[in-house]
């Protein structure tokens, strides 16, 4: 089930599916460690003996939205057979690992005040990313349930409208009730739940609060989840006290109501929610994870909860462009800590800075390349150089340190890691992490990064060396990667004993030619290349969008139309939008870019979440959702659209 809502506060992250079930719980870092592994922790109602879990049938209506700050979400839930509707507010405390779910029940006119029911709160956790050695224990006097494993602890508690804790509970294992788990206790036991005091292994908890209409006045319940990475339990009313009234709380969901470019309100809202997604996926230490969704655990027991320097560079740039300079700056602090001694990056990193798993092969005895994507070093340097220097004393000091310990090593590496003959970057893996060679995207990014670095406040020798390297790459890019007979750029060159063998597959990454200003968007070679890609990669029919590259099989199914280039991606479709923005010379031409922005709005979930890619027939999300890179691409595209529209009049 798609992850509809992702919330983070820099210290922890929680993800909820479309039924508002908690699916992912990460701490002590955003993206590390996952204490839920995609298992659903549900909320439900036991009304007059009939148990309904939120979203368990199609008659539930659930609408949700994410705030701009990424810490808060709201949802409205209703069911035709229940005498009330619910407003849910989910919020992380500002400086603590405390999550509050506030449920406000609104009784429908004419509700029978003599009927009774219960609010059910279920948790299925896998602390430390596994069931081994887990314990769940009830503390009836304190009215709390504690899930515990080594240093990891999650405490669940709550308050009804009268300030009372839970009225009933039980604990058990996931294989209880013939494999249905502890949730089945709500339906299979009459009256009191089992009140089992503790359970070990794959333990689950179930708590209940009395729900009585009384005078039909709204009733509010607060459910708190407190996470600890040192094994200590919060004392007293620590959870409730973490939510002191915020001045900006009422304004959190006020989205932009005006725009100089007269963009549709739906697009402005998704842009705002996209900023919230990027902030939610950012750890306080600066790591920006690709996705919290664990959709592919069943396939490979891997996830997207890593920081790719490539993704982080695009995310930091989008946040910088949208005014979140401080958060963007934290990424470069993270990059400074993880840069390798050679002056480059490996494929991906855990949010705590440790090297992540990789499928890039180490070089053989007769090879000299590194198992890297050279574009990652280039993109981080490019994004860093695009930032304006800070004016405050602290920002100046920070800039100077990162110039010395991040930008300079990256620029020096990119200068060195080149072929002596062609002056282009040495072979590496492509940005899609699939092929090895000399890639046009990586070459363009390297040229742009070195050109930008040569404008930094460094000594004359560095300026000269970096500027000369950029000029050599720019001069040799068309010489070695442009196919004169076909009249367009190759996506990559494979190095052979006879020289470069050009791969002419249509690939959206060729947008890097103009995205980084390595070649002007008006250049006829770029125009021919992008027009070819736009035509070949477009998905025909009602779903629309553009594929990554011709013949892309990632997340494709055997039943998919083999004539389609691949699945439509948000990122690659927005690169086509960027192409139209860069090429527009009139407002009419610019309107063609807004067509793609409207396509993105149509593909977004009601909460504003954007997937990595979609089914080319049904438009259902495929792969992870939300994907940070998709949201970063939208924020940047809207920013560039505004700028271009202003230039045109």
Tab-separated table of C-alpha atoms in Angstrom, residues 9 12 34 73 122 129 134 247 249 293 299 351 387 435 459 588 603 623 629-630:
chain	number	residue	atom	x	y	z
A	9	UNK	CA	11.560	16.321	12.577
A	12	UNK	CA	12.922	10.565	13.683
A	34	UNK	CA	13.599	1.126	10.727
A	73	UNK	CA	-0.293	16.067	8.654
A	122	UNK	CA	-2.630	-1.397	17.708
A	129	UNK	CA	14.865	-4.195	12.463
A	134	UNK	CA	11.812	-7.977	21.395
A	247	UNK	CA	2.669	30.179	17.182
A	249	UNK	CA	0.544	25.738	14.387
A	293	UNK	CA	8.996	3.436	1.883
A	299	UNK	CA	11.880	-8.614	-3.158
A	351	UNK	CA	22.213	8.564	7.494
A	387	UNK	CA	24.871	28.736	-3.329
A	435	UNK	CA	26.005	0.850	-16.988
A	459	UNK	CA	43.995	31.094	-5.261
A	588	UNK	CA	2.677	30.609	-25.454
A	603	UNK	CA	-0.378	11.966	-10.785
A	623	UNK	CA	8.357	1.535	-6.815
A	629	UNK	CA	14.041	13.196	-5.925
A	630	UNK	CA	10.583	13.481	-7.540
